[in-house]
Amino acid sequence: MGRVTATSNVQRTGSRRLKPPTGSWADDLWQKWTATPQLARRTEWIILGIITLIGALVRFVRLGQPAKLVFDEVYYVLDSWTLVNLGYEAEWPEDGRDIFAAGDVYAYTADPSYVVHPPLGKYLIGWGMQLFGAENPYAWRITVAVFGLLAIPLLYLVAKKLFNSIGLAAIAAGFLALDGHAIVTSRISILDGLVMFFVLLGFLFLLYDRDDQRRQIFAWTKAWREREHAKDPSIPLEATPSRWTLTIKAPKTPPTGPSWGPILWQRPWLIAMALSLASAASVKWSGAYFLAIFCVVTIGIDAATRKEAGITFWLSGAVLKQGWASFLLTIPLSVALYLLTFIGWFRTGAGYYANWVQSEVIDGAFPRAWGGMLEWVPLSFQNFWHYQSEVLKFHSGLGADHPYTSAPIQWPFLLRPTAFSYDYFDRGENGCTAQQCVEAITSLSNPLFYWLGTVAIVFLVMMLFVKPRWEYVAVIIGYAAGYLPWLITGRTAVYHFYVIAWLPFMFLAAALALQTIAGTPKDDRRMRTPAVNIVAGFLVLGIFVSLVFYPVWSGIQIPTWYWHLTHWLPGWR
């Protein structure tokens, strides 16, 4: 939305016709709410506050229900608790799930457990349990709920930064606040919601780095032109976008800009981006996809900026000159952060594979130890390398015959969401007053929001060939960084709830699509008003759908006939 100047109806003054009125009732209302900078600031805070409050209510109310370990909580909650107490993930008795849920939270053994996800997310979950008491189901889920809630204002900041629009930012954040997939992954203690938060935070830092990067390059180029113009007046002070990259023979018209451009070392936002995405990778390895792709994107931004600033060899300057500097600013720190999350594994020497080399001894030597030029590597790092290589093998060929597996090709269409839990009760059981009741938790997105997001991504891809904009590119990159790697993976044990990592980018695309439908405040009122009414109607309908589906996102007991009403597609059962 934007400000408009109210105009009167079409009138005739002699033979002169006034311009038709523009905007809509929503634009008039928005103008009233943002008439001054103080009003605009207050309106923005009120909007963000309401959205965040709604997001908090749907995430925190009844957070301790069900009072049992649900879905993969049996792994992450139990592993998190042993990790923060022992420094490594330990085994539980065979019936450890029931023992833990019954309140005996110290029944774990000292034997290490084989886990395939890095420790950071489990540390966060475990610290929440230490804070509120592991006997309390609320404590199992408090961490993911907090991060799921914080993702809402974070997405607002991302959208505001990217689109410079309070309205679009509010729509994107509102979708995340009311979406079932986001709600479920904020109410059930699994790792994927944490990955989403750190990815979104890294994306925000990428946007900040882009602005900082452009400022530094244009400032450097301006200083170069002023200096060279003083020596040679034929060097223009104004930059002209360069057409040259690497050439074999000299161009007919010699370029007048700097050859390569600067090396930028002062990149605090780039470092922050890398650390945020390294944190995502330290929760689940899938976060590394975003780290790799976003780092490449920063080089692409650098190349485009150099070209715009008139630097002659803009591509080679970005790749060969700035590329290695950016690598040094990001990758070593990312690796260091990843290793730091395993501090308990290294310190205790008791985790899984922590003594793999030493566990086999022949004639007083360790035949598994590295030799030759790598003989100097400490045994702890050799053990760690073996551990990580085994985890890689596990992830690369993981297969499972699970009823809720969903091929990545199905994900854009919401064909098979994951049912985390469902319990049936007959009349009189557990308060059931119908013939039969169910308490279900399914990571099913609000279908209207989700399908709009899928259509909007396709729309943005098409718009790149019609009217390319940086905003389109940024949203598509965020979506592709999360989704495309899964299309080429060899794993068959994959699930739709992985989509949460890039779901915010679908909502960013959806906000842009709604803006395209609504038009602009400068449009003829006769066209703008019905378009705004259509968008408003969609938003109201989407809120109603969230209200209808909320019981199957939060485990509220409902009659089975109600549950069946939420099965719009066969795969939703």
XYZ file of C-alpha atoms in Angstrom:
573
model
C 0.000 0.000 0.000
C 1.097 3.571 -0.451
C -0.161 7.083 0.042
C -2.571 8.639 -2.379
C -4.112 12.044 -2.722
C -7.879 11.890 -2.537
C -9.517 13.016 -5.738
C -13.086 13.957 -6.476
C -15.373 12.295 -8.956
C -14.945 12.971 -12.628
C -16.239 16.437 -13.454
C -16.407 18.654 -16.511
C -15.167 22.219 -16.503
C -16.186 23.538 -19.853
C -14.583 21.192 -22.379
C -11.940 20.156 -19.895
C -12.256 16.749 -18.192
C -10.535 16.135 -14.863
C -8.500 12.988 -14.339
C -10.524 10.081 -12.952
C -10.070 9.385 -9.234
C -7.375 6.941 -8.227
C -6.818 4.559 -5.342
C -9.388 2.669 -3.276
C -11.013 2.700 0.145
C -7.942 0.878 1.474
C -5.629 3.544 0.104
C -7.757 6.281 1.668
C -7.638 4.487 5.008
C -3.908 3.952 4.705
C -3.362 7.625 3.938
C -5.236 8.511 7.104
C -3.180 6.090 9.219
C 0.155 7.269 7.823
C -0.477 10.982 7.343
C 2.617 11.893 9.364
C 5.887 10.054 10.070
C 4.770 9.594 13.684
C 1.444 8.077 12.608
C 3.187 5.847 10.079
C 5.618 4.582 12.702
C 2.807 3.949 15.195
C 0.722 2.159 12.575
C 3.634 -0.066 11.646
C 4.280 -1.022 15.276
C 0.586 -1.764 15.836
C 0.400 -3.972 12.737
C 3.565 -5.873 13.620
C 2.461 -6.171 17.246
C -0.920 -7.658 16.322
C 0.618 -10.160 13.903
C 3.257 -11.211 16.436
C 0.676 -11.508 19.217
C -1.497 -13.765 17.080
C 1.567 -15.827 16.213
C 2.395 -16.156 19.914
C -1.118 -17.266 20.864
C -1.358 -20.016 18.261
C 2.110 -21.276 19.222
C 2.211 -21.048 23.016
C -1.357 -21.792 24.117
C -1.504 -25.501 25.122
C 2.128 -25.917 24.107
C 2.496 -28.740 26.644
C -0.230 -30.759 24.905
C -0.001 -33.553 24.067
C 1.963 -34.474 27.191
C 3.906 -37.141 25.352
C 6.771 -37.268 22.896
C 5.400 -36.774 19.383
C 6.953 -37.895 16.107
C 10.730 -37.196 16.019
C 10.642 -35.636 19.475
C 11.532 -39.140 20.634
C 14.983 -38.508 19.132
C 15.577 -34.804 19.535
C 14.188 -34.275 23.028
C 15.943 -37.304 24.499
C 19.203 -36.556 22.678
C 19.030 -32.888 23.673
C 18.649 -33.747 27.340
C 21.612 -36.120 27.417
C 23.691 -33.690 25.356
C 23.342 -30.809 27.820
C 23.950 -33.119 30.773
C 26.773 -35.333 29.464
C 28.249 -33.323 26.612
C 27.249 -35.976 24.074
C 24.096 -37.806 23.025
C 23.607 -40.995 25.045
C 21.474 -44.105 24.796
C 18.221 -44.615 26.683
C 16.604 -47.888 27.723
C 14.416 -49.541 25.133
C 11.301 -47.937 26.603
C 13.072 -44.625 27.170
C 10.300 -42.602 25.516
C 7.723 -43.726 28.082
C 10.180 -43.522 30.981
C 11.090 -39.942 30.107
C 7.479 -38.852 29.569
C 6.603 -40.366 32.962
C 9.066 -38.011 34.636
C 12.180 -40.181 35.071
C 14.409 -37.867 33.041
C 17.712 -39.277 34.302
C 17.219 -42.855 33.172
C 19.698 -42.518 30.318
C 22.875 -44.606 30.136
C 26.476 -43.521 29.603
C 26.688 -45.311 26.255
C 26.937 -42.963 23.271
C 24.084 -42.819 20.797
C 24.603 -42.705 17.038
C 23.115 -39.408 15.829
C 23.253 -37.948 12.347
C 22.493 -34.269 12.973
C 24.922 -31.692 14.394
C 24.497 -30.573 18.011
C 23.489 -26.892 17.860
C 19.732 -27.387 17.587
C 19.791 -30.008 20.317
C 21.797 -27.722 22.579
C 19.137 -25.043 22.128
C 16.337 -27.486 22.909
C 18.259 -28.878 25.886
C 18.936 -25.440 27.366
C 15.215 -24.724 27.268
C 14.603 -27.946 29.155
C 17.205 -27.005 31.747
C 15.523 -23.634 32.187
C 11.972 -24.900 32.692
C 12.513 -28.480 33.878
C 12.710 -31.565 31.690
C 9.703 -33.109 33.453
C 7.500 -30.437 31.894
C 6.296 -31.085 28.302
C 6.162 -27.304 27.882
C 9.933 -27.233 28.392
C 10.501 -29.776 25.638
C 9.062 -27.355 23.098
C 9.785 -23.887 24.453
C 12.897 -23.361 22.334
C 11.321 -24.186 18.988
C 8.262 -22.113 19.945
C 10.393 -19.064 20.740
C 12.387 -19.329 17.523
C 9.206 -19.982 15.547
C 7.703 -16.831 17.025
C 10.821 -14.737 16.395
C 10.732 -15.805 12.750
C 7.540 -13.765 12.292
C 8.996 -10.281 12.991
C 12.178 -11.456 11.289
C 10.273 -12.174 8.085
C 8.623 -8.777 8.460
C 12.066 -7.132 8.562
C 13.183 -9.136 5.524
C 10.116 -8.161 3.504
C 10.326 -4.514 4.602
C 13.980 -4.403 3.605
C 13.377 -6.150 0.288
C 10.142 -4.459 -0.805
C 10.190 -1.201 1.215
C 6.485 -1.748 1.906
C 4.717 -2.093 5.233
C 1.762 -3.738 3.530
C 3.761 -6.446 1.779
C 5.815 -7.072 4.908
C 2.635 -7.454 6.956
C 1.128 -9.917 4.482
C 4.240 -12.120 4.398
C 4.615 -12.086 8.191
C 0.890 -12.683 8.638
C 1.025 -15.745 6.417
C 3.874 -17.162 8.513
C 2.026 -16.385 11.751
C -1.126 -18.232 10.643
C 0.299 -21.033 8.510
C -0.171 -24.550 9.827
C 3.229 -25.823 8.747
C 4.944 -23.008 10.606
C 2.695 -23.481 13.636
C 3.305 -27.237 13.904
C 7.075 -26.938 13.550
C 6.940 -24.310 16.294
C 4.896 -26.509 18.634
C 6.697 -29.836 18.143
C 10.333 -30.065 19.169
C 12.050 -30.928 15.905
C 14.979 -29.191 14.235
C 13.559 -27.874 10.985
C 11.968 -24.727 12.398
C 15.343 -23.739 13.828
C 16.932 -24.187 10.398
C 14.281 -21.883 8.946
C 15.023 -19.161 11.491
C 18.782 -19.137 10.866
C 18.290 -19.258 7.081
C 15.941 -16.283 7.233
C 18.370 -14.406 9.476
C 21.199 -15.111 7.030
C 19.048 -13.839 4.164
C 18.410 -10.586 6.015
C 22.159 -10.136 6.463
C 22.621 -10.873 2.747
C 20.315 -7.949 1.958
C 22.263 -5.675 4.301
C 25.551 -6.821 2.763
C 24.259 -6.036 -0.718
C 23.634 -2.426 0.227
C 26.980 -2.138 1.979
C 28.763 -3.805 -0.915
C 27.224 -1.429 -3.444
C 28.034 1.601 -1.296
C 31.696 0.639 -1.033
C 32.139 -0.172 -4.727
C 30.459 3.021 -5.951
C 32.420 5.112 -3.425
C 35.694 3.509 -4.542
C 34.842 3.987 -8.226
C 33.866 7.625 -7.691
C 37.136 8.334 -5.916
C 39.054 6.611 -8.720
C 37.318 8.680 -11.404
C 37.914 11.941 -9.573
C 41.575 11.097 -9.160
C 42.059 9.963 -12.764
C 40.037 12.865 -14.176
C 42.395 15.287 -12.487
C 45.229 13.613 -14.407
C 43.370 13.076 -17.667
C 40.201 15.154 -18.335
C 39.118 12.616 -20.966
C 38.233 10.240 -18.123
C 34.559 10.999 -17.420
C 33.399 11.667 -13.879
C 30.129 9.835 -14.487
C 30.187 6.061 -14.602
C 28.825 4.211 -17.620
C 27.974 0.516 -17.202
C 30.796 -1.577 -18.595
C 30.327 -3.911 -21.533
C 33.677 -5.588 -21.201
C 34.777 -8.594 -19.203
C 37.756 -10.631 -20.365
C 38.886 -9.840 -23.909
C 41.356 -11.406 -26.329
C 41.901 -8.298 -28.404
C 41.479 -4.674 -27.505
C 38.000 -3.172 -27.978
C 37.497 -0.534 -30.654
C 36.543 2.008 -28.006
C 38.924 1.862 -25.047
C 37.123 1.557 -21.714
C 37.328 4.573 -19.444
C 36.663 2.894 -16.122
C 38.920 1.114 -13.637
C 40.100 -2.297 -14.704
C 39.285 -4.638 -11.794
C 37.884 -2.668 -8.925
C 38.627 -2.978 -5.215
C 38.957 -5.870 -2.797
C 36.418 -5.334 -0.039
C 37.558 -6.553 3.364
C 35.172 -4.576 5.561
C 32.146 -6.846 5.154
C 30.527 -7.240 8.610
C 27.159 -8.218 7.140
C 28.772 -10.860 4.959
C 30.414 -12.366 8.035
C 27.100 -12.216 9.901
C 25.400 -13.965 6.985
C 27.992 -16.730 6.984
C 27.718 -17.283 10.733
C 23.921 -17.384 10.570
C 23.922 -19.928 7.759
C 26.691 -21.910 9.456
C 24.371 -22.039 12.457
C 21.665 -23.453 10.186
C 24.135 -26.083 8.952
C 25.047 -26.808 12.576
C 21.415 -27.673 13.231
C 20.939 -29.814 10.118
C 23.272 -30.328 7.197
C 20.629 -29.054 4.786
C 21.512 -25.567 6.023
C 24.823 -25.906 4.186
C 22.955 -25.652 0.870
C 21.903 -22.124 1.770
C 25.426 -21.231 2.937
C 27.007 -22.352 -0.335
C 24.409 -20.786 -2.624
C 24.136 -17.487 -0.754
C 27.928 -17.111 -0.777
C 27.908 -17.562 -4.549
C 25.075 -15.038 -4.784
C 27.211 -12.403 -3.036
C 29.804 -12.838 -5.806
C 27.066 -12.386 -8.394
C 25.893 -9.221 -6.635
C 29.480 -7.998 -6.617
C 29.829 -8.630 -10.361
C 26.560 -6.845 -11.195
C 27.541 -3.879 -9.040
C 30.979 -3.595 -10.646
C 29.389 -3.686 -14.077
C 26.936 -0.952 -13.094
C 29.774 1.131 -11.658
C 31.646 0.984 -14.960
C 34.453 -1.347 -13.921
C 35.916 -2.882 -17.063
C 36.590 -6.462 -15.994
C 33.573 -6.697 -13.729
C 33.106 -10.460 -13.855
C 36.703 -11.497 -13.424
C 37.136 -8.730 -10.847
C 34.283 -10.169 -8.772
C 35.294 -13.816 -9.141
C 39.088 -13.703 -9.178
C 39.813 -10.611 -7.130
C 36.982 -10.372 -4.608
C 36.082 -14.068 -4.637
C 39.037 -15.352 -2.641
C 38.683 -12.516 -0.113
C 35.006 -13.316 0.385
C 35.917 -16.971 0.797
C 38.369 -16.121 3.575
C 35.754 -13.950 5.285
C 33.100 -16.667 5.295
C 34.157 -20.297 5.012
C 36.881 -20.559 7.707
C 34.587 -18.906 10.273
C 31.720 -21.164 9.218
C 33.842 -24.282 9.643
C 35.082 -23.007 13.010
C 31.529 -22.424 14.215
C 30.494 -25.890 13.078
C 33.410 -27.475 14.948
C 32.640 -25.378 18.018
C 29.176 -26.923 18.274
C 30.899 -30.305 18.790
C 32.881 -29.034 21.765
C 31.216 -31.537 24.083
C 32.077 -34.408 21.758
C 35.730 -33.355 21.667
C 35.966 -32.470 25.351
C 34.468 -35.642 26.779
C 35.924 -38.073 24.265
C 32.903 -40.259 24.986
C 30.606 -39.548 22.043
C 29.871 -41.912 19.190
C 33.033 -42.715 17.185
C 35.038 -40.489 19.569
C 37.542 -43.340 19.996
C 37.124 -45.080 16.675
C 40.820 -45.032 15.768
C 41.936 -46.200 19.224
C 39.309 -48.968 19.393
C 41.422 -51.238 17.179
C 44.985 -51.984 18.275
C 47.404 -54.363 16.549
C 50.912 -54.823 17.940
C 50.542 -51.638 19.950
C 49.675 -49.547 16.882
C 46.444 -48.107 15.526
C 45.933 -49.488 12.008
C 42.997 -47.111 11.435
C 45.151 -44.040 12.035
C 46.161 -41.865 9.115
C 49.692 -42.147 7.860
C 52.089 -40.369 5.549
C 51.609 -36.616 5.238
C 48.514 -36.732 7.480
C 50.135 -38.619 10.331
C 50.418 -35.403 12.352
C 46.619 -34.885 12.508
C 45.389 -35.424 16.101
C 43.477 -38.637 16.639
C 40.447 -36.693 17.860
C 40.136 -35.004 14.461
C 40.688 -38.307 12.671
C 37.842 -39.772 14.689
C 35.716 -36.739 13.925
C 36.413 -37.030 10.191
C 35.351 -40.669 10.252
C 32.191 -39.749 12.151
C 31.251 -37.087 9.604
C 32.004 -39.378 6.660
C 29.688 -42.023 8.139
C 26.968 -39.414 8.605
C 27.409 -38.409 4.959
C 26.959 -42.026 3.878
C 23.838 -42.232 6.008
C 22.260 -39.125 4.512
C 23.276 -39.954 0.936
C 21.571 -43.325 0.776
C 18.858 -43.065 3.404
C 15.770 -45.009 2.441
C 12.691 -45.829 4.420
C 9.298 -47.417 3.962
C 7.320 -44.798 5.829
C 3.652 -44.020 5.075
C 4.303 -40.272 5.065
C 7.352 -40.075 2.821
C 6.854 -37.546 0.057
C 8.970 -37.143 -3.069
C 10.335 -33.599 -3.554
C 8.467 -33.305 -6.840
C 5.243 -33.430 -4.806
C 6.160 -30.674 -2.365
C 5.069 -27.626 -4.406
C 1.571 -29.111 -4.689
C 1.087 -30.019 -1.002
C 0.176 -33.595 -1.885
C 1.469 -35.457 1.180
C 1.971 -33.462 4.382
C 3.362 -35.312 7.382
C 1.047 -36.549 10.113
C 3.008 -36.141 13.344
C 0.422 -37.731 15.602
C -3.174 -38.908 15.723
C -5.086 -40.698 18.506
C -8.667 -41.940 18.256
C -11.141 -42.024 21.133
C -14.617 -43.522 21.374
C -17.487 -41.783 23.092
C -16.707 -41.297 26.778
C -12.962 -41.789 26.392
C -10.716 -38.849 27.237
C -13.670 -36.459 27.245
C -14.971 -37.459 23.796
C -18.652 -36.534 23.423
C -19.078 -37.597 19.785
C -19.340 -41.124 18.440
C -15.607 -41.008 17.777
C -12.995 -38.263 18.284
C -9.440 -37.690 17.166
C -6.509 -35.636 18.425
C -4.325 -35.038 15.380
C -1.222 -33.017 14.591
C -0.407 -32.655 10.895
C 2.215 -30.348 9.394
C -0.225 -29.156 6.761
C 0.156 -25.611 5.508
C -2.826 -23.362 5.066
C -3.620 -24.585 1.541
C -4.650 -21.146 0.255
C -1.422 -19.519 1.417
C 0.727 -22.413 0.241
C -0.753 -22.861 -3.217
C -0.612 -19.116 -3.775
C 3.069 -19.295 -2.835
C 3.716 -22.022 -5.398
C 1.896 -20.134 -8.147
C 3.698 -16.948 -7.148
C 7.134 -18.577 -7.467
C 6.266 -19.635 -11.020
C 4.966 -16.119 -11.672
C 8.238 -14.558 -10.484
C 10.272 -16.883 -12.690
C 8.181 -15.798 -15.678
C 8.545 -12.133 -14.724
C 12.325 -12.456 -14.855
C 11.979 -12.739 -18.624
C 9.507 -9.863 -18.868
C 10.517 -7.258 -16.309
C 13.433 -8.507 -14.191
C 13.822 -6.997 -10.736
C 16.253 -7.655 -7.916
C 13.341 -8.490 -5.598
C 12.233 -11.315 -7.898
C 15.757 -12.697 -8.116
C 16.272 -12.597 -4.356
C 13.043 -14.461 -3.553
C 13.652 -17.101 -6.233
C 17.205 -17.663 -4.995
C 15.991 -18.233 -1.436
C 13.374 -20.707 -2.632
C 15.731 -22.517 -5.011
C 18.524 -22.792 -2.421
C 16.201 -24.793 -0.214
C 14.213 -26.789 -2.724
C 16.390 -27.636 -5.732
C 19.073 -29.650 -3.844
C 16.388 -32.089 -2.706
C 15.357 -32.719 -6.312
C 18.768 -34.202 -7.073
C 19.323 -36.108 -3.845
C 19.361 -39.884 -3.931
C 17.435 -40.193 -0.703
C 13.992 -41.735 -0.649
C 13.296 -41.076 3.040
C 12.271 -37.448 2.629
C 9.254 -35.651 4.034
C 7.196 -32.616 3.230
C 7.917 -30.912 6.552
C 11.429 -30.110 5.243
C 9.725 -27.335 3.244
C 9.583 -25.155 6.370
C 13.198 -24.104 5.703
C 12.194 -22.138 2.589
C 8.496 -21.587 3.265
C 9.087 -17.878 4.120
C 10.328 -17.300 0.570
C 7.060 -18.699 -0.773
C 5.199 -16.198 1.372
C 7.397 -13.367 0.106
C 6.479 -14.429 -3.419
C 2.806 -14.641 -2.438
C 2.897 -11.074 -1.130
C 4.327 -9.883 -4.444
C 1.636 -11.787 -6.343
C -1.120 -10.141 -4.287
C 0.446 -6.740 -4.927
C 0.354 -7.464 -8.662
C -3.342 -8.356 -8.426
C -4.178 -5.286 -6.338
C -2.288 -2.866 -8.548
C -1.025 0.474 -7.245
C -2.684 3.482 -5.586
C -2.169 5.372 -8.837
C -4.578 3.077 -10.693
C -8.051 4.217 -11.705
C -10.371 3.847 -8.713
C -12.840 1.852 -10.796
C -10.144 -0.815 -11.337
C -8.219 -0.465 -8.092
C -11.205 -0.896 -5.754
C -12.431 -4.296 -7.047
C -8.822 -5.533 -7.227
C -8.211 -4.535 -3.599
C -11.525 -6.148 -2.636
C -10.412 -9.411 -4.245
C -7.131 -9.379 -2.292
C -8.923 -8.470 0.937
C -11.437 -11.246 0.360
C -8.637 -13.746 -0.184
C -6.935 -12.686 3.049
C -10.176 -12.990 5.035
C -10.847 -16.407 3.515
C -7.289 -17.472 4.346
C -7.749 -16.458 7.989
C -10.992 -18.453 8.103
C -9.235 -21.538 6.688
C -6.563 -21.234 9.390
C -9.271 -21.125 12.057
C -10.870 -24.267 10.602
C -7.569 -26.160 10.378
C -6.095 -25.020 13.693
C -7.359 -28.061 15.675
C -5.419 -30.434 13.385
C -2.312 -28.293 13.804
C -2.427 -28.177 17.596
C -3.888 -31.522 18.664
C -7.241 -30.191 19.867
C -9.763 -33.014 20.185
C -12.396 -32.921 17.430
C -15.002 -35.357 16.067
C -13.696 -37.571 13.303
C -16.250 -36.086 10.888
C -14.624 -32.677 11.462
C -11.198 -34.177 10.839
C -12.375 -35.667 7.567
C -13.546 -32.201 6.451
C -9.885 -31.097 6.498
C -8.871 -33.881 4.088
C -9.217 -31.923 0.896
C -6.864 -34.258 -0.965
C -6.420 -38.032 -0.555
C -2.818 -37.576 0.587
C -3.920 -35.444 3.547
C -5.360 -38.469 5.361
